[in-house]
mmCIF file of C-alpha atoms in Angstrom:
data_model
loop_
_atom_site.group_PDB
_atom_site.id
_atom_site.type_symbol
_atom_site.label_atom_id
_atom_site.label_comp_id
_atom_site.label_asym_id
_atom_site.label_seq_id
_atom_site.Cartn_x
_atom_site.Cartn_y
_atom_site.Cartn_z
ATOM 1 C CA GLU A 1 2.089 -6.510 19.199
ATOM 2 C CA ALA A 2 3.969 -5.528 16.707
ATOM 3 C CA GLN A 3 1.571 -2.798 14.635
ATOM 4 C CA VAL A 4 0.372 0.901 13.067
ATOM 5 C CA THR A 5 -1.333 2.594 14.969
ATOM 6 C CA GLN A 6 -3.866 5.275 13.339
ATOM 7 C CA ASN A 7 -5.898 7.596 15.362
ATOM 8 C CA PRO A 8 -8.819 8.389 14.640
ATOM 9 C CA ARG A 9 -10.588 5.777 12.868
ATOM 10 C CA TYR A 10 -12.940 8.070 11.331
ATOM 11 C CA LEU A 11 -13.146 11.809 10.727
ATOM 12 C CA ILE A 12 -15.630 14.178 9.952
ATOM 13 C CA THR A 13 -14.940 18.110 9.375
ATOM 14 C CA VAL A 14 -15.441 21.665 7.971
ATOM 15 C CA THR A 15 -13.116 23.325 5.187
ATOM 16 C CA GLY A 16 -10.450 24.967 6.380
ATOM 17 C CA LYS A 17 -10.627 24.318 10.184
ATOM 18 C CA LYS A 18 -6.692 22.636 10.897
ATOM 19 C CA LEU A 19 -6.580 18.946 12.040
ATOM 20 C CA THR A 20 -3.702 15.756 12.754
ATOM 21 C CA VAL A 21 -4.133 12.796 12.624
ATOM 22 C CA THR A 22 -1.436 10.246 14.111
ATOM 23 C CA CYS A 23 0.768 7.849 13.889
ATOM 24 C CA SER A 24 2.907 5.530 15.893
ATOM 25 C CA GLN A 25 4.653 2.242 15.491
ATOM 26 C CA ASN A 26 6.282 0.295 17.581
ATOM 27 C CA MET A 27 7.904 -2.067 16.152
ATOM 28 C CA ASN A 28 11.631 0.311 15.956
ATOM 29 C CA HIS A 29 11.496 1.058 12.524
ATOM 30 C CA GLU A 30 13.541 4.122 10.469
ATOM 31 C CA TYR A 31 10.503 4.164 7.921
ATOM 32 C CA MET A 32 7.112 5.637 8.158
ATOM 33 C CA SER A 33 5.266 6.989 5.103
ATOM 34 C CA TRP A 34 1.515 8.396 4.857
ATOM 35 C CA TYR A 35 -0.622 7.114 1.810
ATOM 36 C CA ARG A 36 -4.280 8.189 0.462
ATOM 37 C CA GLN A 37 -6.297 5.836 -1.300
ATOM 38 C CA ASP A 38 -8.975 7.108 -3.534
ATOM 39 C CA PRO A 39 -11.683 4.577 -5.817
ATOM 40 C CA GLY A 40 -9.271 3.321 -9.089
ATOM 41 C CA LEU A 41 -6.714 5.829 -8.459
ATOM 42 C CA GLY A 42 -4.720 2.860 -5.495
ATOM 43 C CA LEU A 43 -2.429 4.610 -2.732
ATOM 44 C CA ARG A 44 -0.283 7.922 -3.383
ATOM 45 C CA GLN A 45 2.659 8.825 -1.421
ATOM 46 C CA ILE A 46 2.028 11.737 0.266
ATOM 47 C CA TYR A 47 5.287 12.639 2.690
ATOM 48 C CA TYR A 48 7.851 9.636 3.638
ATOM 49 C CA SER A 49 10.477 9.622 6.136
ATOM 50 C CA MET A 50 13.851 7.915 6.204
ATOM 51 C CA ASN A 51 14.215 8.675 10.055
ATOM 52 C CA VAL A 52 14.069 10.598 12.940
ATOM 53 C CA GLU A 53 13.469 14.504 11.452
ATOM 54 C CA VAL A 54 14.560 13.305 7.946
ATOM 55 C CA THR A 55 11.326 13.883 5.854
ATOM 56 C CA ASP A 56 10.086 14.067 1.872
ATOM 57 C CA LYS A 57 7.362 14.791 -0.785
ATOM 58 C CA GLY A 58 5.720 11.643 -2.247
ATOM 59 C CA ASP A 59 3.497 12.230 -4.946
ATOM 60 C CA VAL A 60 0.317 14.140 -4.071
ATOM 61 C CA PRO A 61 2.182 16.614 -0.505
ATOM 62 C CA GLU A 62 -0.020 19.575 -1.171
ATOM 63 C CA GLY A 63 -2.378 20.593 1.435
ATOM 64 C CA TYR A 64 -0.867 18.107 4.018
ATOM 65 C CA LYS A 65 2.272 18.480 6.914
ATOM 66 C CA VAL A 66 4.027 16.236 8.108
ATOM 67 C CA SER A 67 6.748 15.862 10.839
ATOM 68 C CA ARG A 68 8.787 13.338 12.366
ATOM 69 C CA LYS A 69 10.290 14.737 16.131
ATOM 70 C CA GLU A 70 10.585 11.111 17.035
ATOM 71 C CA LYS A 71 11.462 7.632 15.568
ATOM 72 C CA ARG A 72 8.272 6.208 16.434
ATOM 73 C CA ASN A 73 5.513 8.872 15.877
ATOM 74 C CA PHE A 74 4.597 10.405 12.336
ATOM 75 C CA PRO A 75 1.531 12.525 12.261
ATOM 76 C CA LEU A 76 -0.246 13.950 9.376
ATOM 77 C CA ILE A 77 -1.211 17.727 9.325
ATOM 78 C CA LEU A 78 -4.246 19.466 7.429
ATOM 79 C CA GLU A 79 -3.985 23.244 7.947
ATOM 80 C CA SER A 80 -7.209 23.890 5.823
ATOM 81 C CA PRO A 81 -8.685 21.192 4.706
ATOM 82 C CA SER A 82 -10.719 20.934 1.374
ATOM 83 C CA PRO A 83 -13.223 18.649 0.688
ATOM 84 C CA ASN A 84 -10.488 17.377 -2.404
ATOM 85 C CA GLN A 85 -8.938 15.863 0.550
ATOM 86 C CA THR A 86 -11.849 13.730 1.535
ATOM 87 C CA SER A 87 -9.856 10.134 1.415
ATOM 88 C CA LEU A 88 -9.282 6.547 3.457
ATOM 89 C CA TYR A 89 -5.364 7.321 4.838
ATOM 90 C CA PHE A 90 -2.962 5.013 5.416
ATOM 91 C CA CYS A 91 -0.149 5.215 7.480
ATOM 92 C CA ALA A 92 2.586 2.398 6.688
ATOM 93 C CA SER A 93 6.543 1.779 8.181
ATOM 94 C CA SER A 94 8.826 -0.494 7.396
ATOM 95 C CA LEU A 95 12.510 -1.362 8.252
ATOM 96 C CA TRP A 96 13.902 1.382 6.378
ATOM 97 C CA ARG A 97 13.226 1.996 2.526
ATOM 98 C CA GLY A 98 13.290 -0.397 0.142
ATOM 99 C CA ASN A 99 12.746 -3.191 3.045
ATOM 100 C CA GLU A 100 10.897 -5.580 1.957
ATOM 101 C CA LYS A 101 7.540 -5.097 3.457
ATOM 102 C CA LEU A 102 5.290 -2.547 5.003
ATOM 103 C CA PHE A 103 3.423 -2.582 8.049
ATOM 104 C CA PHE A 104 -0.150 -0.764 7.634
ATOM 105 C CA GLY A 105 -2.528 0.740 9.698
ATOM 106 C CA SER A 106 -5.720 0.453 9.897
ATOM 107 C CA GLY A 107 -6.653 3.823 8.222
ATOM 108 C CA THR A 108 -8.542 6.703 9.146
ATOM 109 C CA GLN A 109 -11.879 7.675 6.611
ATOM 110 C CA LEU A 110 -11.679 11.509 6.727
ATOM 111 C CA SER A 111 -14.479 13.516 4.871
ATOM 112 C CA VAL A 112 -14.147 17.278 4.475
ATOM 113 C CA LEU A 113 -17.513 19.285 3.930
ATOM 114 C CA SER B 1 4.746 8.247 -17.757
ATOM 115 C CA GLN B 2 4.511 5.099 -15.286
ATOM 116 C CA LYS B 3 1.774 3.407 -15.071
ATOM 117 C CA ILE B 4 0.558 -0.261 -13.470
ATOM 118 C CA GLU B 5 -2.433 -1.283 -14.320
ATOM 119 C CA GLN B 6 -4.132 -4.431 -12.836
ATOM 120 C CA ASN B 7 -6.770 -6.597 -14.887
ATOM 121 C CA SER B 8 -9.740 -6.405 -14.445
ATOM 122 C CA GLU B 9 -11.166 -4.156 -11.188
ATOM 123 C CA ALA B 10 -13.218 -7.349 -10.086
ATOM 124 C CA LEU B 11 -12.573 -11.009 -10.366
ATOM 125 C CA ASN B 12 -14.999 -13.454 -9.398
ATOM 126 C CA ILE B 13 -14.730 -17.511 -9.308
ATOM 127 C CA GLN B 14 -15.893 -20.507 -8.025
ATOM 128 C CA GLU B 15 -14.712 -22.106 -5.117
ATOM 129 C CA GLY B 16 -11.651 -24.632 -5.646
ATOM 130 C CA LYS B 17 -10.835 -22.959 -8.558
ATOM 131 C CA THR B 18 -7.719 -21.211 -9.302
ATOM 132 C CA ALA B 19 -7.521 -17.269 -9.116
ATOM 133 C CA THR B 20 -5.269 -15.786 -11.049
ATOM 134 C CA LEU B 21 -4.276 -12.311 -10.978
ATOM 135 C CA THR B 22 -2.487 -9.975 -13.789
ATOM 136 C CA CYS B 23 -0.191 -6.692 -13.254
ATOM 137 C CA ASN B 24 1.103 -4.906 -15.589
ATOM 138 C CA TYR B 25 3.411 -2.143 -15.948
ATOM 139 C CA THR B 26 4.525 0.445 -18.585
ATOM 140 C CA ASN B 27 7.756 2.694 -18.471
ATOM 141 C CA TYR B 28 9.334 1.721 -15.095
ATOM 142 C CA SER B 29 11.922 -1.354 -14.104
ATOM 143 C CA PRO B 30 10.881 -2.578 -11.010
ATOM 144 C CA ALA B 31 13.984 -4.136 -8.747
ATOM 145 C CA TYR B 32 11.152 -6.330 -7.415
ATOM 146 C CA LEU B 33 7.230 -6.313 -6.919
ATOM 147 C CA GLN B 34 5.438 -6.955 -4.306
ATOM 148 C CA TRP B 35 1.927 -8.301 -3.577
ATOM 149 C CA TYR B 36 -0.530 -6.868 -0.816
ATOM 150 C CA ARG B 37 -4.218 -8.278 0.413
ATOM 151 C CA GLN B 38 -6.451 -5.412 1.394
ATOM 152 C CA ASP B 39 -9.733 -6.295 3.207
ATOM 153 C CA PRO B 40 -12.734 -3.806 3.166
ATOM 154 C CA GLY B 41 -12.105 -1.569 5.907
ATOM 155 C CA ARG B 42 -8.977 -2.118 6.617
ATOM 156 C CA GLY B 43 -5.063 -1.703 5.919
ATOM 157 C CA PRO B 44 -3.180 -3.437 3.007
ATOM 158 C CA VAL B 45 -1.089 -6.561 4.610
ATOM 159 C CA PHE B 46 1.666 -8.084 2.944
ATOM 160 C CA LEU B 47 1.659 -11.063 1.263
ATOM 161 C CA LEU B 48 4.876 -12.128 -1.452
ATOM 162 C CA LEU B 49 7.361 -10.476 -2.504
ATOM 163 C CA ILE B 50 9.732 -11.305 -5.741
ATOM 164 C CA ARG B 51 12.772 -10.189 -6.976
ATOM 165 C CA GLU B 52 13.923 -9.272 -10.800
ATOM 166 C CA ASN B 53 16.030 -11.981 -11.367
ATOM 167 C CA GLU B 54 13.310 -14.218 -9.796
ATOM 168 C CA LYS B 55 10.727 -16.454 -11.840
ATOM 169 C CA GLU B 56 8.465 -17.439 -9.866
ATOM 170 C CA LYS B 57 7.449 -17.442 -5.782
ATOM 171 C CA ARG B 58 5.774 -19.828 -4.177
ATOM 172 C CA LYS B 59 3.974 -19.663 -0.536
ATOM 173 C CA GLU B 60 1.151 -21.876 0.307
ATOM 174 C CA ARG B 61 -1.596 -21.354 -1.947
ATOM 175 C CA LEU B 62 -0.256 -18.471 -3.690
ATOM 176 C CA LYS B 63 1.697 -18.258 -6.109
ATOM 177 C CA VAL B 64 3.326 -14.850 -7.934
ATOM 178 C CA THR B 65 5.084 -15.370 -11.392
ATOM 179 C CA PHE B 66 7.554 -12.157 -12.796
ATOM 180 C CA ASP B 67 8.293 -11.614 -16.398
ATOM 181 C CA THR B 68 10.268 -8.204 -17.073
ATOM 182 C CA THR B 69 10.331 -8.856 -20.641
ATOM 183 C CA LEU B 70 6.483 -9.316 -20.688
ATOM 184 C CA LYS B 71 6.810 -6.225 -17.851
ATOM 185 C CA GLN B 72 3.835 -8.219 -16.277
ATOM 186 C CA SER B 73 3.412 -9.938 -13.232
ATOM 187 C CA LEU B 74 1.012 -12.893 -12.228
ATOM 188 C CA PHE B 75 0.025 -13.779 -8.562
ATOM 189 C CA HIS B 76 -2.291 -18.059 -8.387
ATOM 190 C CA ILE B 77 -4.392 -18.890 -6.129
ATOM 191 C CA THR B 78 -5.273 -22.615 -6.048
ATOM 192 C CA ALA B 79 -8.234 -24.179 -4.176
ATOM 193 C CA SER B 80 -9.767 -20.473 -3.716
ATOM 194 C CA GLN B 81 -11.750 -20.452 -0.231
ATOM 195 C CA PRO B 82 -14.540 -18.043 0.334
ATOM 196 C CA ALA B 83 -11.843 -16.547 2.737
ATOM 197 C CA ASP B 84 -9.564 -15.468 -0.481
ATOM 198 C CA SER B 85 -12.408 -13.192 -1.282
ATOM 199 C CA ALA B 86 -10.398 -9.593 -0.716
ATOM 200 C CA THR B 87 -9.167 -6.842 -2.804
ATOM 201 C CA TYR B 88 -5.238 -7.880 -4.143
ATOM 202 C CA LEU B 89 -2.750 -5.126 -4.470
ATOM 203 C CA CYS B 90 0.443 -4.855 -6.425
ATOM 204 C CA ALA B 91 2.853 -2.804 -5.603
ATOM 205 C CA LEU B 92 6.785 -2.166 -7.755
ATOM 206 C CA VAL B 93 9.895 -0.984 -6.040
ATOM 207 C CA ARG B 94 12.625 0.425 -7.569
ATOM 208 C CA ASN B 95 14.291 3.915 -6.014
ATOM 209 C CA ASP B 96 10.135 4.131 -4.690
ATOM 210 C CA MET B 97 6.923 1.919 -4.642
ATOM 211 C CA ARG B 98 3.934 2.637 -6.635
ATOM 212 C CA PHE B 99 1.015 0.993 -6.030
ATOM 213 C CA GLY B 100 -1.683 -0.574 -8.543
ATOM 214 C CA ALA B 101 -5.434 -0.093 -7.772
ATOM 215 C CA GLY B 102 -5.881 -3.573 -7.098
ATOM 216 C CA THR B 103 -8.247 -6.388 -8.156
ATOM 217 C CA ARG B 104 -11.524 -7.370 -6.114
ATOM 218 C CA LEU B 105 -11.245 -11.236 -6.083
ATOM 219 C CA THR B 106 -14.907 -12.487 -5.274
ATOM 220 C CA VAL B 107 -14.795 -16.380 -4.374
ATOM 221 C CA LYS B 108 -17.967 -17.758 -4.664
ATOM 222 C CA PRO B 109 -19.101 -21.188 -3.204
#
């Protein structure tokens, strides 16, 4: 089944404790992206990747890192999480940027205490 | 600055009626516009895409219009059902993709 898989589904952590949210897609998509979703603000892009070893900042990249060493994986790293990074995070992929549709993962609800 | 507004935060309608959701934008010239459905606790799911040179697109009970002069897209669900209850997001695409905050639709039996 074609899908984007994110883990974990829920995560509670404390300020400053490094964490990684994994994302994997099995559709051989070139483009992958991370979004955060906050009430009333909609989906905001954090980082995106057009292909392996190619990443770029989105609208809200501060406090986040990403890597794209393999085509299928695009982990999101929070080196020193802060409470304002409490949010619902989504990974998404598409065949190539500007393609007709994004495929989203099921989301990761992160709480930073 | 670019702005995308989706009518109200919430829309309640009776089963069988047509739901109409609005997506307005300013300071943006999208090449195309997409609509997604999002259920609670799930990721958005693509529904329809309409290009700037298209006026209308249909898929089963869904219809999307796109007026680049008014800078507006309308999303219609005809013969609505309780199963259509969800949040609907519009997304504008030019060199990047920008999402509206969504409208939560509730269809009451």
